[in-house]
Tab-separated table of C-alpha atoms in Angstrom:
chain	number	residue	atom	x	y	z
A	239	MET	CA	-32.101	53.661	24.635
A	240	SER	CA	-31.327	57.333	24.301
A	241	SER	CA	-32.719	57.498	20.791
A	242	SER	CA	-36.188	56.335	21.700
A	243	ARG	CA	-36.334	59.040	24.359
A	244	LEU	CA	-35.628	62.018	22.116
A	245	PRO	CA	-38.159	63.658	19.802
A	246	GLN	CA	-37.620	62.703	16.174
A	247	ALA	CA	-36.865	66.283	15.123
A	248	LEU	CA	-34.048	66.399	17.662
A	249	GLU	CA	-32.697	62.995	16.575
A	250	LYS	CA	-32.649	64.183	12.986
A	251	LEU	CA	-30.676	67.305	13.890
A	252	VAL	CA	-28.211	65.251	15.948
A	253	SER	CA	-27.597	62.809	13.092
A	254	LEU	CA	-26.972	65.675	10.637
A	255	LEU	CA	-24.581	67.429	13.039
A	256	ALA	CA	-22.754	64.167	13.709
A	257	ARG	CA	-21.760	64.070	10.021
A	258	LEU	CA	-19.581	67.141	10.476
A	259	PRO	CA	-15.832	66.471	10.691
A	260	GLY	CA	-14.555	66.118	14.260
A	261	ILE	CA	-18.063	65.945	15.735
A	262	GLY	CA	-19.206	62.612	17.119
A	263	GLU	CA	-22.677	61.589	18.230
A	264	ARG	CA	-22.137	62.840	21.756
A	265	SER	CA	-20.845	66.296	20.767
A	266	ALA	CA	-23.673	66.514	18.240
A	267	THR	CA	-26.186	65.851	21.019
A	268	ARG	CA	-24.563	68.510	23.177
A	269	LEU	CA	-24.677	71.026	20.321
A	270	ALA	CA	-28.347	70.269	19.673
A	271	PHE	CA	-29.220	70.774	23.348
A	272	TYR	CA	-27.319	74.038	23.288
A	273	MET	CA	-29.287	75.221	20.249
A	274	LEU	CA	-32.475	74.288	22.049
A	275	SER	CA	-31.450	76.247	25.145
A	276	GLN	CA	-30.830	79.421	23.125
A	277	PRO	CA	-33.541	81.903	22.154
A	278	GLU	CA	-35.488	80.557	19.176
A	279	SER	CA	-33.935	83.238	16.989
A	280	TYR	CA	-30.566	81.490	17.082
A	281	ALA	CA	-31.701	78.283	15.370
A	282	ARG	CA	-33.775	80.317	12.910
A	283	GLU	CA	-30.830	82.534	12.011
A	284	LEU	CA	-28.564	79.527	11.610
A	285	SER	CA	-31.193	77.860	9.451
A	286	GLY	CA	-31.422	80.949	7.276
A	287	ALA	CA	-27.642	81.246	7.006
A	288	LEU	CA	-27.446	77.683	5.685
A	289	VAL	CA	-29.966	78.397	2.937
A	290	GLU	CA	-28.127	81.627	2.092
A	291	LEU	CA	-24.920	79.610	1.916
A	292	VAL	CA	-26.144	77.203	-0.742
A	293	GLU	CA	-28.040	79.882	-2.630
A	294	ARG	CA	-25.490	82.661	-2.637
A	295	VAL	CA	-22.038	81.148	-2.170
A	296	HIS	CA	-20.434	79.447	-5.150
A	297	PHE	CA	-16.922	78.802	-6.331
A	298	CYS	CA	-14.997	81.234	-8.513
A	299	VAL	CA	-14.973	79.928	-12.089
A	300	ASP	CA	-11.292	80.870	-12.383
A	301	CYS	CA	-9.539	80.001	-9.104
A	302	HIS	CA	-12.282	77.985	-7.299
A	303	MET	CA	-12.141	80.181	-4.187
A	304	VAL	CA	-15.568	80.885	-2.646
A	305	ALA	CA	-17.361	83.708	-4.412
A	306	GLU	CA	-20.710	85.429	-4.340
A	307	GLY	CA	-20.700	86.160	-8.055
A	308	GLU	CA	-19.072	84.299	-10.907
A	309	ARG	CA	-15.576	85.376	-9.827
A	310	CYS	CA	-14.078	85.853	-6.368
A	311	THR	CA	-12.928	89.146	-4.897
A	312	ILE	CA	-9.273	88.198	-5.358
A	313	CYS	CA	-9.567	87.410	-9.077
A	314	GLU	CA	-11.522	90.636	-9.529
A	315	ASP	CA	-9.133	92.765	-7.495
A	316	PRO	CA	-7.198	94.919	-10.012
A	317	SER	CA	-4.395	95.512	-7.509
A	318	ARG	CA	-3.288	91.845	-7.442
A	319	GLU	CA	-0.245	90.810	-9.490
A	320	ARG	CA	-1.703	88.777	-12.336
A	321	THR	CA	1.456	86.967	-13.401
A	322	THR	CA	1.945	84.780	-10.307
A	323	LEU	CA	-0.327	81.879	-9.463
A	324	CYS	CA	-0.163	80.160	-6.077
A	325	VAL	CA	-1.655	76.650	-6.057
A	326	VAL	CA	-3.155	75.600	-2.721
A	327	GLU	CA	-5.038	72.530	-1.501
A	328	GLY	CA	-7.947	74.310	0.115
A	329	ILE	CA	-9.558	77.623	0.919
A	330	ALA	CA	-8.175	77.554	4.466
A	331	ASP	CA	-4.633	77.555	3.009
A	332	LEU	CA	-5.486	80.509	0.797
A	333	LEU	CA	-6.806	82.384	3.833
A	334	ALA	CA	-3.595	81.591	5.727
A	335	PHE	CA	-1.574	83.244	2.936
A	336	GLU	CA	-3.923	86.230	2.930
A	337	ARG	CA	-3.533	86.582	6.678
A	338	SER	CA	0.245	86.543	6.310
A	339	GLY	CA	0.016	89.486	3.918
A	340	ALA	CA	3.079	88.077	2.149
A	341	TYR	CA	1.487	87.199	-1.184
A	342	HIS	CA	-0.051	89.560	-3.713
A	343	GLY	CA	-0.650	87.358	-6.742
A	344	LEU	CA	-3.550	85.127	-7.757
A	345	TYR	CA	-4.463	81.668	-6.479
A	346	HIS	CA	-5.686	78.345	-7.754
A	347	VAL	CA	-7.551	76.173	-5.232
A	348	LEU	CA	-7.382	72.437	-5.953
A	349	HIS	CA	-10.007	71.427	-3.354
A	350	GLY	CA	-7.967	68.362	-2.437
A	351	VAL	CA	-4.662	66.586	-2.990
A	352	LEU	CA	-3.790	63.472	-4.934
A	353	ALA	CA	-4.509	60.471	-2.733
A	354	PRO	CA	-4.777	57.318	-4.858
A	355	LEU	CA	-5.587	55.170	-1.828
A	356	LYS	CA	-8.631	57.358	-1.087
A	357	GLY	CA	-9.616	57.354	-4.744
A	358	VAL	CA	-8.559	60.950	-5.361
A	359	GLY	CA	-6.887	61.199	-8.771
A	360	PRO	CA	-6.180	64.272	-10.926
A	361	ASP	CA	-9.784	64.282	-12.197
A	362	GLU	CA	-11.053	64.869	-8.644
A	363	LEU	CA	-8.985	68.048	-8.314
A	364	ARG	CA	-10.008	71.382	-9.833
A	365	LEU	CA	-7.289	71.178	-12.440
A	366	ALA	CA	-9.247	71.262	-15.700
A	367	ASN	CA	-8.847	75.006	-16.259
A	368	LEU	CA	-5.356	75.484	-14.776
A	369	ARG	CA	-3.319	75.288	-17.991
A	370	GLY	CA	-5.867	77.465	-19.772
A	371	ARG	CA	-5.644	80.084	-17.018
A	372	ILE	CA	-1.855	80.123	-17.212
A	373	GLU	CA	-2.008	80.779	-20.949
A	374	ALA	CA	-4.772	83.369	-20.681
A	375	LEU	CA	-3.048	85.245	-17.845
A	376	GLY	CA	0.454	84.925	-19.277
A	377	THR	CA	1.525	83.576	-15.878
A	378	SER	CA	5.294	83.781	-15.346
A	379	GLU	CA	5.486	81.636	-12.196
A	380	VAL	CA	3.357	78.983	-10.532
A	381	ILE	CA	4.121	78.563	-6.822
A	382	VAL	CA	3.027	75.147	-5.576
A	383	ALA	CA	1.965	75.555	-1.949
A	384	THR	CA	0.553	72.123	-1.173
A	385	SER	CA	1.423	70.635	2.245
A	386	SER	CA	4.816	69.089	2.806
A	387	ASP	CA	3.348	65.651	3.577
A	388	VAL	CA	3.447	62.671	1.209
A	389	GLU	CA	0.225	63.579	-0.594
A	390	GLY	CA	1.141	67.240	-0.897
A	391	GLU	CA	4.564	66.348	-2.298
A	392	ALA	CA	3.074	63.878	-4.768
A	393	THR	CA	0.630	66.540	-5.910
A	394	ALA	CA	3.479	69.022	-6.357
A	395	LEU	CA	5.401	66.555	-8.535
A	396	TYR	CA	2.282	65.824	-10.561
A	397	LEU	CA	1.742	69.557	-11.138
A	398	LEU	CA	5.333	69.970	-12.309
A	399	ARG	CA	4.747	67.352	-15.043
A	400	HIS	CA	1.231	68.561	-15.782
A	401	LEU	CA	2.409	72.127	-16.350
A	402	ALA	CA	5.530	71.272	-18.353
A	403	PRO	CA	3.770	71.802	-21.745
A	404	THR	CA	2.974	75.397	-20.802
A	405	GLY	CA	6.644	76.219	-20.239
A	406	VAL	CA	5.752	78.185	-17.089
A	407	ARG	CA	8.283	78.351	-14.239
A	408	VAL	CA	7.083	76.114	-11.370
A	409	SER	CA	8.421	76.660	-7.847
A	410	ARG	CA	7.730	75.041	-4.495
A	411	ILE	CA	7.438	76.836	-1.146
A	412	ALA	CA	10.423	76.166	1.119
A	413	THR	CA	10.526	73.321	3.614
A	414	GLY	CA	12.524	74.128	6.728
A	415	VAL	CA	12.570	74.792	10.416
A	416	PRO	CA	9.485	76.825	11.415
A	417	MET	CA	10.045	80.192	13.124
A	418	GLY	CA	10.429	79.707	16.858
A	419	GLY	CA	10.961	75.976	16.330
A	420	GLU	CA	13.619	74.408	18.520
A	421	LEU	CA	16.084	72.418	16.429
A	422	GLU	CA	16.156	69.678	19.036
A	423	TYR	CA	12.527	68.816	18.369
A	424	VAL	CA	12.544	69.136	14.590
A	425	ASP	CA	12.250	65.822	12.707
A	426	ALA	CA	15.163	64.502	10.612
A	427	THR	CA	13.516	65.001	7.203
A	428	THR	CA	12.713	68.639	7.928
A	429	LEU	CA	16.255	69.200	9.195
A	430	SER	CA	17.905	67.663	6.154
A	431	ARG	CA	15.603	69.696	3.881
A	432	ALA	CA	16.423	72.869	5.813
A	433	LEU	CA	20.108	72.101	5.356
A	434	ARG	CA	19.786	71.454	1.637
A	435	GLY	CA	17.709	74.592	1.181
A	436	ARG	CA	20.133	76.846	3.055
A	437	THR	CA	20.487	80.396	1.774
A	438	PRO	CA	23.442	82.783	2.042
A	439	LEU	CA	23.386	84.841	5.236
A	440	GLU	CA	23.552	88.479	4.345
B	219	MET	CA	-7.819	90.043	6.365
B	220	SER	CA	-9.593	86.738	6.050
B	221	SER	CA	-12.973	88.272	6.686
B	222	SER	CA	-12.868	90.689	3.771
B	223	ARG	CA	-12.113	87.759	1.481
B	224	LEU	CA	-15.116	85.600	2.308
B	225	PRO	CA	-18.623	86.154	0.961
B	226	GLN	CA	-20.921	87.749	3.518
B	227	ALA	CA	-23.236	84.745	3.625
B	228	LEU	CA	-20.294	82.540	4.581
B	229	GLU	CA	-19.070	85.017	7.212
B	230	LYS	CA	-22.533	85.072	8.742
B	231	LEU	CA	-22.641	81.270	8.973
B	232	VAL	CA	-19.154	81.177	10.507
B	233	SER	CA	-20.076	83.732	13.176
B	234	LEU	CA	-23.225	81.784	14.108
B	235	LEU	CA	-21.341	78.477	14.305
B	236	ALA	CA	-18.601	80.091	16.389
B	237	ARG	CA	-21.196	80.777	19.108
B	238	LEU	CA	-21.593	77.047	19.742
B	239	PRO	CA	-19.828	75.732	22.848
B	240	GLY	CA	-16.359	74.342	22.138
B	241	ILE	CA	-16.268	75.762	18.610
B	242	GLY	CA	-13.916	78.640	17.961
B	243	GLU	CA	-13.696	80.850	14.893
B	244	ARG	CA	-11.269	78.517	13.162
B	245	SER	CA	-13.311	75.331	13.687
B	246	ALA	CA	-16.404	77.265	12.631
B	247	THR	CA	-14.673	78.211	9.373
B	248	ARG	CA	-13.663	74.600	8.814
B	249	LEU	CA	-17.244	73.426	9.446
B	250	ALA	CA	-18.632	76.019	7.038
B	251	PHE	CA	-16.191	74.939	4.306
B	252	TYR	CA	-17.175	71.351	4.908
B	253	MET	CA	-20.858	72.214	4.544
B	254	LEU	CA	-20.030	74.004	1.309
B	255	SER	CA	-18.133	70.993	-0.014
B	256	GLN	CA	-21.085	68.675	0.574
B	257	PRO	CA	-23.990	68.211	-1.850
B	258	GLU	CA	-26.391	71.145	-1.505
B	259	SER	CA	-28.946	68.819	0.079
B	260	TYR	CA	-26.881	68.600	3.267
B	261	ALA	CA	-27.093	72.293	4.160
B	262	ARG	CA	-30.765	72.347	3.155
B	263	GLU	CA	-31.569	69.348	5.352
B	264	LEU	CA	-29.673	70.858	8.268
B	265	SER	CA	-31.497	74.136	7.735
B	266	GLY	CA	-34.835	72.322	7.748
B	267	ALA	CA	-33.931	70.336	10.860
B	268	LEU	CA	-33.201	73.571	12.736
B	269	VAL	CA	-36.616	74.991	11.886
B	270	GLU	CA	-38.238	71.680	12.863
B	271	LEU	CA	-36.330	71.851	16.138
B	272	VAL	CA	-37.729	75.194	17.222
B	273	GLU	CA	-41.191	74.452	15.866
B	274	ARG	CA	-41.672	70.917	17.121
B	275	VAL	CA	-39.403	70.354	20.110
B	276	HIS	CA	-40.456	71.844	23.420
B	277	PHE	CA	-39.916	71.024	27.074
B	278	CYS	CA	-42.216	68.721	29.008
B	279	VAL	CA	-44.481	70.825	31.233
B	280	ASP	CA	-43.932	68.346	34.071
B	281	CYS	CA	-40.287	67.251	34.090
B	282	HIS	CA	-38.752	69.715	31.547
B	283	MET	CA	-37.237	66.948	29.408
B	284	VAL	CA	-37.495	67.581	25.647
B	285	ALA	CA	-40.887	66.631	24.267
B	286	GLU	CA	-42.773	66.826	21.032
B	287	GLY	CA	-46.134	67.277	22.691
B	288	GLU	CA	-46.999	68.869	26.024
B	289	ARG	CA	-45.479	65.960	27.977
B	290	CYS	CA	-42.404	63.844	27.285
B	291	THR	CA	-42.436	60.126	26.499
B	292	ILE	CA	-41.126	59.276	29.966
B	293	CYS	CA	-43.854	61.147	31.848
B	294	GLU	CA	-46.431	59.560	29.546
B	295	ASP	CA	-45.007	56.047	29.819
B	296	PRO	CA	-47.439	54.081	32.024
B	297	SER	CA	-44.758	51.487	32.838
B	298	ARG	CA	-42.580	53.964	34.791
B	299	GLU	CA	-42.712	53.938	38.579
B	300	ARG	CA	-44.527	57.137	39.459
B	301	THR	CA	-43.449	57.410	43.081
B	302	THR	CA	-39.747	58.081	42.545
B	303	LEU	CA	-38.406	61.331	41.134
B	304	CYS	CA	-34.779	61.675	40.039
B	305	VAL	CA	-33.575	65.287	39.869
B	306	VAL	CA	-30.846	65.909	37.270
B	307	GLU	CA	-29.019	69.000	36.056
B	308	GLY	CA	-29.525	68.470	32.359
B	309	ILE	CA	-31.025	66.295	29.655
B	310	ALA	CA	-27.662	64.636	28.987
B	311	ASP	CA	-27.667	63.340	32.588
B	312	LEU	CA	-31.181	61.971	32.159
B	313	LEU	CA	-30.057	60.177	28.998
B	314	ALA	CA	-27.071	58.716	30.861
B	315	PHE	CA	-29.466	57.192	33.422
B	316	GLU	CA	-31.691	55.871	30.642
B	317	ARG	CA	-28.682	54.299	28.950
B	318	SER	CA	-27.712	52.594	32.207
B	319	GLY	CA	-31.153	50.980	32.364
B	320	ALA	CA	-30.891	51.155	36.154
B	321	TYR	CA	-33.678	53.638	36.818
B	322	HIS	CA	-37.385	53.175	36.159
B	323	GLY	CA	-38.982	56.161	37.877
B	324	LEU	CA	-39.673	59.716	36.710
B	325	TYR	CA	-37.281	62.632	36.348
B	326	HIS	CA	-37.102	66.344	36.973
B	327	VAL	CA	-34.628	68.305	34.828
B	328	LEU	CA	-33.331	71.504	36.440
B	329	HIS	CA	-31.621	72.871	33.301
B	330	GLY	CA	-28.741	74.129	35.390
B	331	VAL	CA	-27.197	74.155	38.851
B	332	LEU	CA	-26.966	76.854	41.466
B	333	ALA	CA	-23.966	79.019	40.658
B	334	PRO	CA	-24.246	82.374	42.446
B	335	LEU	CA	-21.009	83.631	40.878
B	336	LYS	CA	-22.486	83.103	37.407
B	337	GLY	CA	-25.767	84.661	38.462
B	338	VAL	CA	-27.666	81.368	38.580
B	339	GLY	CA	-29.992	81.374	41.587
B	340	PRO	CA	-32.989	79.125	42.367
B	341	ASP	CA	-35.209	81.235	40.091
B	342	GLU	CA	-33.058	80.334	37.094
B	343	LEU	CA	-33.648	76.610	37.655
B	344	ARG	CA	-36.841	74.804	36.614
B	345	LEU	CA	-37.960	74.414	40.201
B	346	ALA	CA	-41.281	76.252	40.228
B	347	ASN	CA	-43.413	73.137	39.737
B	348	LEU	CA	-41.295	70.605	41.667
B	349	ARG	CA	-43.127	70.709	45.014
B	350	GLY	CA	-46.470	70.674	43.202
B	351	ARG	CA	-45.418	67.601	41.219
B	352	ILE	CA	-44.338	65.782	44.365
B	353	GLU	CA	-47.714	66.411	45.938
B	354	ALA	CA	-49.696	65.530	42.825
B	355	LEU	CA	-47.721	62.336	42.215
B	356	GLY	CA	-47.581	61.306	45.861
B	357	THR	CA	-43.809	60.919	45.410
B	358	SER	CA	-42.226	58.765	48.115
B	359	GLU	CA	-38.569	59.509	47.302
B	360	VAL	CA	-36.649	62.250	45.509
B	361	ILE	CA	-33.186	61.137	44.354
B	362	VAL	CA	-30.892	64.104	43.866
B	363	ALA	CA	-28.488	63.226	41.044
B	364	THR	CA	-26.682	66.517	40.509
B	365	SER	CA	-22.900	66.333	39.922
B	366	SER	CA	-20.579	65.774	42.829
B	367	ASP	CA	-18.767	69.084	42.271
B	368	VAL	CA	-19.210	72.190	44.438
B	369	GLU	CA	-22.178	73.537	42.474
B	370	GLY	CA	-23.907	70.170	42.298
B	371	GLU	CA	-23.468	69.645	46.036
B	372	ALA	CA	-24.763	73.142	46.827
B	373	THR	CA	-27.787	72.466	44.627
B	374	ALA	CA	-28.420	69.171	46.441
B	375	LEU	CA	-28.345	70.905	49.831
B	376	TYR	CA	-30.654	73.623	48.541
B	377	LEU	CA	-33.121	70.975	47.299
B	378	LEU	CA	-33.066	69.227	50.677
B	379	ARG	CA	-34.209	72.461	52.367
B	380	HIS	CA	-36.572	73.406	49.537
B	381	LEU	CA	-38.354	70.050	49.732
B	382	ALA	CA	-38.529	69.831	53.537
B	383	PRO	CA	-42.107	71.243	53.690
B	384	THR	CA	-43.361	68.376	51.497
B	385	GLY	CA	-42.072	65.749	53.938
B	386	VAL	CA	-40.761	63.663	51.027
B	387	ARG	CA	-37.695	61.442	51.561
B	388	VAL	CA	-34.697	63.040	49.800
B	389	SER	CA	-31.663	60.918	48.914
B	390	ARG	CA	-28.406	61.624	47.124
B	391	ILE	CA	-26.650	59.281	44.669
B	392	ALA	CA	-23.506	57.718	46.142
B	393	THR	CA	-20.085	59.285	45.812
B	394	GLY	CA	-17.279	56.756	45.620
B	395	VAL	CA	-14.589	55.082	43.590
B	396	PRO	CA	-15.786	54.587	39.991
B	397	MET	CA	-15.834	51.030	38.619
B	398	GLY	CA	-12.439	50.137	37.199
B	399	GLY	CA	-10.894	53.127	38.978
B	400	GLU	CA	-7.485	52.498	40.470
B	401	LEU	CA	-7.395	53.579	44.102
B	402	GLU	CA	-3.925	55.021	43.645
B	403	TYR	CA	-5.271	57.697	41.272
B	404	VAL	CA	-8.477	58.518	43.110
B	405	ASP	CA	-8.507	61.941	44.811
B	406	ALA	CA	-8.598	62.255	48.605
B	407	THR	CA	-12.142	63.634	48.869
B	408	THR	CA	-13.586	60.808	46.776
B	409	LEU	CA	-11.653	58.263	48.842
B	410	SER	CA	-12.830	59.625	52.177
B	411	ARG	CA	-16.421	59.739	50.866
B	412	ALA	CA	-16.121	56.157	49.596
B	413	LEU	CA	-14.900	55.144	53.045
B	414	ARG	CA	-17.718	56.927	54.871
B	415	GLY	CA	-20.276	55.465	52.476
B	416	ARG	CA	-19.039	51.884	52.850
B	417	THR	CA	-21.666	49.123	52.754
B	418	PRO	CA	-21.615	45.653	54.321
B	419	LEU	CA	-20.035	43.045	52.049
B	420	GLU	CA	-22.435	40.188	51.587
């Protein structure tokens, strides 16, 4: 019913927006109406930004972070420690570390995690150049910062084996009680990991 | 922190997406990354659809529904009853009526409701041609289908006064207990309205 009532150009926009994660047909329709209610310049600017995106934004050939040139600003930043490599699942994770200000080394973005049931094997991750990078950089430590869920853990274990030939030290970020977390509400696995990973109080 | 790390073209896209209703900076970033992870054709198609939107989709000069030509498909549909006019706040409401299949007359889309505190007065609504339409169409009944919240009710009362000079019959959709609604959870105002609006059981 609704579809026959809307102009084709609007239908097309709705169906493209509905492909975005977390946006269903109804939210997509609402977004399209909103765009229509804005001054024409909004949709034109957004349209232009999308073309700019595909034409100017690529992935860094080294760490696979987004980049405007061949390499990203982090890989090209001379002030970063070049002997530590932090492996993350996605760009959002990298940005979370950057926001924390707690890490000063380089990154390697996998763009996914191992998920055999979804058909994601090692070949689907951006792993091809990882060992080569480690050798070229003389990396002393690889910090695996994948999520602490089943897929993230499996990926971490895979990386440990995958990197063994390079002889590099591989570490894993700590699992434990989050800051401000009330013990009462923390799940059993996290608690037992926090206990095992206890550190001397100084 | 995060902003200095992302290419400008990506930042620009994120800031435009973050203007959409219900989408904050973080969701906007996630959407932009998703667009980047898709085949290039996706962003290009979306970009094209946005240009098509502003170039081909307009509002019907009569009822202010979206239209590709001067008039919308409903106003141009000869099978619609031309003597009833249903006034709705927005296009989404019109589509809800169309989906219900319960209404066969014409519409008038206000593109808003009276909200003095937000600076929305009668001049901000698409009211200018309503009385003229009623006269031209020889409308016998105007059904006011604004929401049953304070602003929708105020708009309905305003319309009643605004349309008085035309002598047209003005009705309001019923307020009552929604189908499947459990009386226990229905608010007092709705209940008292449902009671006042009771109809003979036949």
